[in-house]
GROMACS .gro file of C-alpha atoms in nm:
model
  321
    1UNK     CA    1  23.620   0.174  18.404
    2UNK     CA    2  23.495   0.512  18.282
    3UNK     CA    3  23.756   0.530  18.007
    4UNK     CA    4  23.676   0.176  17.896
    5UNK     CA    5  23.304   0.255  17.886
    6UNK     CA    6  23.372   0.573  17.688
    7UNK     CA    7  23.586   0.382  17.437
    8UNK     CA    8  23.312   0.122  17.397
    9UNK     CA    9  23.049   0.390  17.334
   10UNK     CA   10  23.272   0.565  17.081
   11UNK     CA   11  23.324   0.237  16.892
   12UNK     CA   12  22.953   0.163  16.900
   13UNK     CA   13  22.855   0.505  16.767
   14UNK     CA   14  23.160   0.574  16.550
   15UNK     CA   15  22.966   0.555  16.223
   16UNK     CA   16  22.708   0.801  16.352
   17UNK     CA   17  22.986   1.043  16.448
   18UNK     CA   18  23.141   1.004  16.102
   19UNK     CA   19  22.800   1.070  15.944
   20UNK     CA   20  22.758   1.387  16.149
   21UNK     CA   21  23.109   1.500  16.051
   22UNK     CA   22  23.025   1.438  15.685
   23UNK     CA   23  22.707   1.643  15.722
   24UNK     CA   24  22.902   1.936  15.866
   25UNK     CA   25  23.168   1.913  15.595
   26UNK     CA   26  22.917   1.902  15.309
   27UNK     CA   27  22.700   2.174  15.463
   28UNK     CA   28  22.994   2.416  15.446
   29UNK     CA   29  23.132   2.306  15.108
   30UNK     CA   30  22.831   2.219  14.890
   31UNK     CA   31  22.582   2.488  14.801
   32UNK     CA   32  22.220   2.383  14.842
   33UNK     CA   33  22.295   2.072  15.046
   34UNK     CA   34  22.102   2.175  15.357
   35UNK     CA   35  21.784   2.279  15.178
   36UNK     CA   36  21.469   2.089  15.274
   37UNK     CA   37  21.416   1.976  14.915
   38UNK     CA   38  21.765   1.827  14.899
   39UNK     CA   39  21.728   1.648  15.233
   40UNK     CA   40  21.397   1.499  15.120
   41UNK     CA   41  21.562   1.402  14.792
   42UNK     CA   42  21.833   1.213  14.984
   43UNK     CA   43  21.570   1.027  15.186
   44UNK     CA   44  21.371   0.944  14.873
   45UNK     CA   45  21.682   0.812  14.699
   46UNK     CA   46  21.773   0.584  14.990
   47UNK     CA   47  21.416   0.458  15.042
   48UNK     CA   48  21.448   0.141  14.833
   49UNK     CA   49  21.806   0.042  14.925
   50UNK     CA   50  21.723   0.140  15.283
   51UNK     CA   51  21.428  -0.091  15.330
   52UNK     CA   52  21.618  -0.375  15.163
   53UNK     CA   53  21.914  -0.302  15.391
   54UNK     CA   54  21.692  -0.347  15.697
   55UNK     CA   55  21.594  -0.692  15.573
   56UNK     CA   56  21.951  -0.770  15.473
   57UNK     CA   57  22.069  -0.674  15.822
   58UNK     CA   58  21.842  -0.942  15.968
   59UNK     CA   59  21.969  -1.198  15.716
   60UNK     CA   60  22.336  -1.124  15.790
   61UNK     CA   61  22.281  -1.110  16.166
   62UNK     CA   62  22.121  -1.455  16.150
   63UNK     CA   63  22.433  -1.582  15.973
   64UNK     CA   64  22.328  -1.585  15.607
   65UNK     CA   65  22.341  -1.356  15.303
   66UNK     CA   66  22.121  -1.287  15.000
   67UNK     CA   67  22.281  -1.174  14.675
   68UNK     CA   68  21.959  -1.193  14.474
   69UNK     CA   69  21.791  -0.877  14.606
   70UNK     CA   70  21.888  -0.661  14.306
   71UNK     CA   71  21.741  -0.912  14.064
   72UNK     CA   72  21.436  -0.944  14.288
   73UNK     CA   73  21.379  -0.570  14.252
   74UNK     CA   74  21.395  -0.598  13.873
   75UNK     CA   75  21.176  -0.906  13.837
   76UNK     CA   76  20.921  -0.761  14.080
   77UNK     CA   77  20.884  -0.445  13.872
   78UNK     CA   78  20.848  -0.654  13.557
   79UNK     CA   79  20.609  -0.908  13.709
   80UNK     CA   80  20.380  -0.636  13.843
   81UNK     CA   81  20.366  -0.469  13.501
   82UNK     CA   82  20.316  -0.801  13.323
   83UNK     CA   83  20.023  -0.905  13.545
   84UNK     CA   84  19.857  -0.565  13.502
   85UNK     CA   85  19.904  -0.585  13.125
   86UNK     CA   86  19.764  -0.938  13.094
   87UNK     CA   87  19.478  -0.885  13.338
   88UNK     CA   88  19.359  -0.555  13.193
   89UNK     CA   89  19.378  -0.665  12.830
   90UNK     CA   90  19.328  -0.378  12.589
   91UNK     CA   91  19.201  -0.135  12.854
   92UNK     CA   92  19.341   0.214  12.801
   93UNK     CA   93  19.343   0.285  13.175
   94UNK     CA   94  19.381  -0.034  13.384
   95UNK     CA   95  19.146  -0.044  13.684
   96UNK     CA   96  19.288  -0.020  14.035
   97UNK     CA   97  19.206  -0.382  14.111
   98UNK     CA   98  19.430  -0.499  13.827
   99UNK     CA   99  19.715  -0.303  13.984
  100UNK     CA  100  19.629  -0.450  14.324
  101UNK     CA  101  19.636  -0.797  14.167
  102UNK     CA  102  19.978  -0.731  14.015
  103UNK     CA  103  20.117  -0.612  14.347
  104UNK     CA  104  19.966  -0.909  14.534
  105UNK     CA  105  20.106  -1.163  14.286
  106UNK     CA  106  20.448  -0.999  14.306
  107UNK     CA  107  20.458  -1.003  14.686
  108UNK     CA  108  20.344  -1.368  14.696
  109UNK     CA  109  20.614  -1.458  14.444
  110UNK     CA  110  20.879  -1.277  14.648
  111UNK     CA  111  20.768  -1.451  14.966
  112UNK     CA  112  20.796  -1.787  14.793
  113UNK     CA  113  21.145  -1.709  14.664
  114UNK     CA  114  21.258  -1.608  15.012
  115UNK     CA  115  21.112  -1.927  15.158
  116UNK     CA  116  21.274  -2.133  14.880
  117UNK     CA  117  21.615  -1.979  14.950
  118UNK     CA  118  21.576  -2.079  15.313
  119UNK     CA  119  21.466  -2.431  15.219
  120UNK     CA  120  21.770  -2.476  14.996
  121UNK     CA  121  21.991  -2.384  15.289
  122UNK     CA  122  21.809  -2.624  15.520
  123UNK     CA  123  21.748  -2.928  15.299
  124UNK     CA  124  22.043  -2.921  15.060
  125UNK     CA  125  22.295  -2.747  15.283
  126UNK     CA  126  22.407  -2.513  15.006
  127UNK     CA  127  22.555  -2.192  15.151
  128UNK     CA  128  22.327  -1.897  15.082
  129UNK     CA  129  22.617  -1.717  14.915
  130UNK     CA  130  22.605  -1.982  14.641
  131UNK     CA  131  22.229  -2.043  14.627
  132UNK     CA  132  22.142  -1.673  14.621
  133UNK     CA  133  22.404  -1.616  14.350
  134UNK     CA  134  22.223  -1.877  14.141
  135UNK     CA  135  21.889  -1.720  14.230
  136UNK     CA  136  22.023  -1.380  14.124
  137UNK     CA  137  22.092  -1.513  13.774
  138UNK     CA  138  21.758  -1.697  13.764
  139UNK     CA  139  21.555  -1.391  13.860
  140UNK     CA  140  21.745  -1.169  13.617
  141UNK     CA  141  21.664  -1.420  13.343
  142UNK     CA  142  21.298  -1.425  13.445
  143UNK     CA  143  21.281  -1.046  13.428
  144UNK     CA  144  21.407  -1.055  13.069
  145UNK     CA  145  21.183  -1.350  12.982
  146UNK     CA  146  20.869  -1.176  13.110
  147UNK     CA  147  20.943  -0.855  12.921
  148UNK     CA  148  21.127  -0.996  12.618
  149UNK     CA  149  21.412  -0.770  12.718
  150UNK     CA  150  21.220  -0.444  12.691
  151UNK     CA  151  21.010  -0.233  12.926
  152UNK     CA  152  20.639  -0.304  12.981
  153UNK     CA  153  20.430   0.012  13.009
  154UNK     CA  154  20.095  -0.100  13.145
  155UNK     CA  155  20.023   0.117  13.447
  156UNK     CA  156  19.741   0.371  13.493
  157UNK     CA  157  19.813   0.742  13.511
  158UNK     CA  158  19.778   0.759  13.891
  159UNK     CA  159  20.032   0.481  13.955
  160UNK     CA  160  20.315   0.737  13.982
  161UNK     CA  161  20.190   0.824  14.332
  162UNK     CA  162  20.364   0.522  14.488
  163UNK     CA  163  20.710   0.628  14.374
  164UNK     CA  164  20.679   0.999  14.301
  165UNK     CA  165  20.379   1.120  14.499
  166UNK     CA  166  20.395   1.331  14.814
  167UNK     CA  167  20.189   1.349  15.130
  168UNK     CA  168  20.223   1.660  15.347
  169UNK     CA  169  20.523   1.752  15.132
  170UNK     CA  170  20.711   1.429  15.206
  171UNK     CA  171  20.770   1.172  14.927
  172UNK     CA  172  20.561   0.855  14.964
  173UNK     CA  173  20.871   0.625  14.949
  174UNK     CA  174  21.003   0.799  15.263
  175UNK     CA  175  20.692   0.688  15.452
  176UNK     CA  176  20.745   0.333  15.328
  177UNK     CA  177  21.106   0.351  15.444
  178UNK     CA  178  20.989   0.465  15.788
  179UNK     CA  179  20.738   0.178  15.810
  180UNK     CA  180  21.008  -0.074  15.715
  181UNK     CA  181  21.244   0.073  15.975
  182UNK     CA  182  20.989   0.064  16.257
  183UNK     CA  183  20.883  -0.291  16.167
  184UNK     CA  184  21.236  -0.434  16.159
  185UNK     CA  185  21.355  -0.229  16.457
  186UNK     CA  186  21.071  -0.353  16.676
  187UNK     CA  187  21.113  -0.709  16.547
  188UNK     CA  188  21.487  -0.713  16.617
  189UNK     CA  189  21.476  -0.546  16.958
  190UNK     CA  190  21.145  -0.625  17.123
  191UNK     CA  191  21.031  -0.970  17.008
  192UNK     CA  192  21.119  -1.330  17.078
  193UNK     CA  193  21.199  -1.373  16.709
  194UNK     CA  194  21.449  -1.089  16.729
  195UNK     CA  195  21.627  -1.250  17.022
  196UNK     CA  196  21.630  -1.577  16.828
  197UNK     CA  197  21.788  -1.404  16.527
  198UNK     CA  198  22.081  -1.280  16.735
  199UNK     CA  199  22.113  -1.614  16.915
  200UNK     CA  200  22.121  -1.816  16.592
  201UNK     CA  201  22.371  -1.578  16.431
  202UNK     CA  202  22.592  -1.578  16.739
  203UNK     CA  203  22.606  -1.954  16.793
  204UNK     CA  204  22.376  -2.175  16.587
  205UNK     CA  205  22.444  -2.494  16.782
  206UNK     CA  206  22.387  -2.327  17.119
  207UNK     CA  207  22.064  -2.177  16.984
  208UNK     CA  208  21.947  -2.519  16.865
  209UNK     CA  209  22.024  -2.678  17.202
  210UNK     CA  210  21.827  -2.403  17.377
  211UNK     CA  211  21.517  -2.499  17.177
  212UNK     CA  212  21.519  -2.231  16.906
  213UNK     CA  213  21.390  -2.341  16.565
  214UNK     CA  214  21.696  -2.219  16.376
  215UNK     CA  215  21.567  -2.293  16.026
  216UNK     CA  216  21.233  -2.124  16.084
  217UNK     CA  217  21.423  -1.820  16.210
  218UNK     CA  218  21.649  -1.813  15.904
  219UNK     CA  219  21.361  -1.860  15.660
  220UNK     CA  220  21.163  -1.574  15.812
  221UNK     CA  221  21.462  -1.343  15.762
  222UNK     CA  222  21.501  -1.457  15.401
  223UNK     CA  223  21.130  -1.398  15.337
  224UNK     CA  224  21.143  -1.049  15.489
  225UNK     CA  225  21.434  -0.932  15.274
  226UNK     CA  226  21.268  -1.077  14.962
  227UNK     CA  227  20.942  -0.894  15.040
  228UNK     CA  228  21.128  -0.567  15.096
  229UNK     CA  229  21.311  -0.613  14.765
  230UNK     CA  230  20.979  -0.677  14.590
  231UNK     CA  231  20.836  -0.362  14.747
  232UNK     CA  232  21.139  -0.178  14.614
  233UNK     CA  233  21.065  -0.313  14.267
  234UNK     CA  234  20.707  -0.189  14.290
  235UNK     CA  235  20.832   0.157  14.393
  236UNK     CA  236  21.077   0.168  14.102
  237UNK     CA  237  20.809   0.055  13.856
  238UNK     CA  238  20.604   0.352  13.976
  239UNK     CA  239  20.899   0.592  13.943
  240UNK     CA  240  20.963   0.498  13.580
  241UNK     CA  241  20.600   0.399  13.508
  242UNK     CA  242  20.706   0.064  13.362
  243UNK     CA  243  20.854  -0.274  13.436
  244UNK     CA  244  21.215  -0.262  13.317
  245UNK     CA  245  21.450  -0.564  13.351
  246UNK     CA  246  21.761  -0.345  13.367
  247UNK     CA  247  21.682  -0.161  13.692
  248UNK     CA  248  21.862  -0.217  14.024
  249UNK     CA  249  22.171  -0.379  13.874
  250UNK     CA  250  22.435  -0.405  14.144
  251UNK     CA  251  22.195  -0.299  14.418
  252UNK     CA  252  22.287  -0.606  14.624
  253UNK     CA  253  22.640  -0.467  14.663
  254UNK     CA  254  22.508  -0.124  14.759
  255UNK     CA  255  22.280  -0.278  15.021
  256UNK     CA  256  22.539  -0.515  15.167
  257UNK     CA  257  22.802  -0.241  15.180
  258UNK     CA  258  22.562  -0.010  15.366
  259UNK     CA  259  22.485  -0.284  15.617
  260UNK     CA  260  22.854  -0.354  15.673
  261UNK     CA  261  22.936   0.017  15.702
  262UNK     CA  262  22.659   0.034  15.961
  263UNK     CA  263  22.839  -0.218  16.180
  264UNK     CA  264  22.661  -0.546  16.107
  265UNK     CA  265  22.909  -0.833  16.136
  266UNK     CA  266  22.959  -1.052  15.831
  267UNK     CA  267  23.002  -1.342  16.074
  268UNK     CA  268  22.653  -1.296  16.217
  269UNK     CA  269  22.521  -1.234  16.565
  270UNK     CA  270  22.612  -0.865  16.583
  271UNK     CA  271  22.465  -0.548  16.441
  272UNK     CA  272  22.149  -0.340  16.450
  273UNK     CA  273  21.874  -0.199  16.232
  274UNK     CA  274  21.972   0.150  16.346
  275UNK     CA  275  22.328   0.084  16.230
  276UNK     CA  276  22.198  -0.033  15.891
  277UNK     CA  277  22.002   0.292  15.859
  278UNK     CA  278  22.309   0.499  15.947
  279UNK     CA  279  22.508   0.306  15.684
  280UNK     CA  280  22.247   0.365  15.414
  281UNK     CA  281  22.213   0.732  15.505
  282UNK     CA  282  22.592   0.774  15.502
  283UNK     CA  283  22.613   0.639  15.147
  284UNK     CA  284  22.314   0.849  15.042
  285UNK     CA  285  22.466   1.168  15.181
  286UNK     CA  286  22.804   1.085  15.029
  287UNK     CA  287  22.658   1.025  14.682
  288UNK     CA  288  22.456   1.346  14.706
  289UNK     CA  289  22.763   1.539  14.822
  290UNK     CA  290  22.983   1.404  14.542
  291UNK     CA  291  22.719   1.506  14.289
  292UNK     CA  292  22.705   1.858  14.433
  293UNK     CA  293  23.086   1.871  14.438
  294UNK     CA  294  23.091   1.783  14.068
  295UNK     CA  295  23.244   1.435  14.088
  296UNK     CA  296  23.188   1.235  13.772
  297UNK     CA  297  23.005   0.899  13.812
  298UNK     CA  298  23.322   0.692  13.764
  299UNK     CA  299  23.502   0.875  14.043
  300UNK     CA  300  23.198   0.818  14.264
  301UNK     CA  301  23.225   0.443  14.201
  302UNK     CA  302  23.593   0.448  14.300
  303UNK     CA  303  23.517   0.631  14.626
  304UNK     CA  304  23.229   0.398  14.711
  305UNK     CA  305  23.442   0.092  14.637
  306UNK     CA  306  23.722   0.219  14.860
  307UNK     CA  307  23.472   0.282  15.140
  308UNK     CA  308  23.329  -0.068  15.111
  309UNK     CA  309  23.678  -0.217  15.123
  310UNK     CA  310  23.763  -0.009  15.428
  311UNK     CA  311  23.439  -0.108  15.600
  312UNK     CA  312  23.512  -0.477  15.542
  313UNK     CA  313  23.859  -0.442  15.695
  314UNK     CA  314  23.715  -0.259  15.997
  315UNK     CA  315  23.446  -0.526  16.028
  316UNK     CA  316  23.703  -0.805  16.036
  317UNK     CA  317  23.920  -0.612  16.282
  318UNK     CA  318  23.634  -0.556  16.525
  319UNK     CA  319  23.529  -0.923  16.505
  320UNK     CA  320  23.883  -1.034  16.585
  321UNK     CA  321  23.887  -0.802  16.886
   0.00000   0.00000   0.00000
């Protein structure tokens, strides 16, 4: 019994052990890796994909998927900039309330898109893999339509604080990542909705027969990931001080791969927010390490692709077991 329990615990925490091993390896082989500035840089770099990964974990656990998050990041950055530009007119320094309006409009738009994705799944029966693929193209087109294919620079001088500012020496995006983690962790582990998410993902028919509103549960998850993606777009617009339709291309693959690496089952019903965080941090540390080791960007893509493929195989193997 003890050996079986130990094997179960090792499987459950295998990714964390691999992450720790990677940390030790890089600490001894990459100069400057363990500095505080570099560790904060890793956390800042994973802030946006991390918060989206938390939302994506909920979506996949509930038995769905959303491929439109990368385009949502881009269109959110562009929409925020566009609203600020149109609302402020010819003002040299847009007032704070114009920025607040842009952020509010963007978050409302993202919430609607998330709800609409859920409604398509419920009313039309289109698998979210297909509907979100279509939404990905639609949102990418909207980002280019809003900006005419070029960046909109309409933000005030203080706007950089959201993406590049620091509080007590820690980048602001890291705080936003922490808030997203706490919110989704508590939701998944300590609420009725969280229990419903796992129940629906594990067996949708059994969940329905037990009285769970399965479509409400799915739509809430779709809305959450859309809102997190929009928040990521706002952060990126602050980092580059503009709304650019070309940002976050391929981010959906980065997010989904991190979630899978973190142990969330593609079949739904299994996984955790903590696992998603470990997966995102693993990729962040690996990318940082490869940069310090001098890997060129193309080699980094090959390594990341191989890791994703390996994670998918492991995921399928565990589900069969």
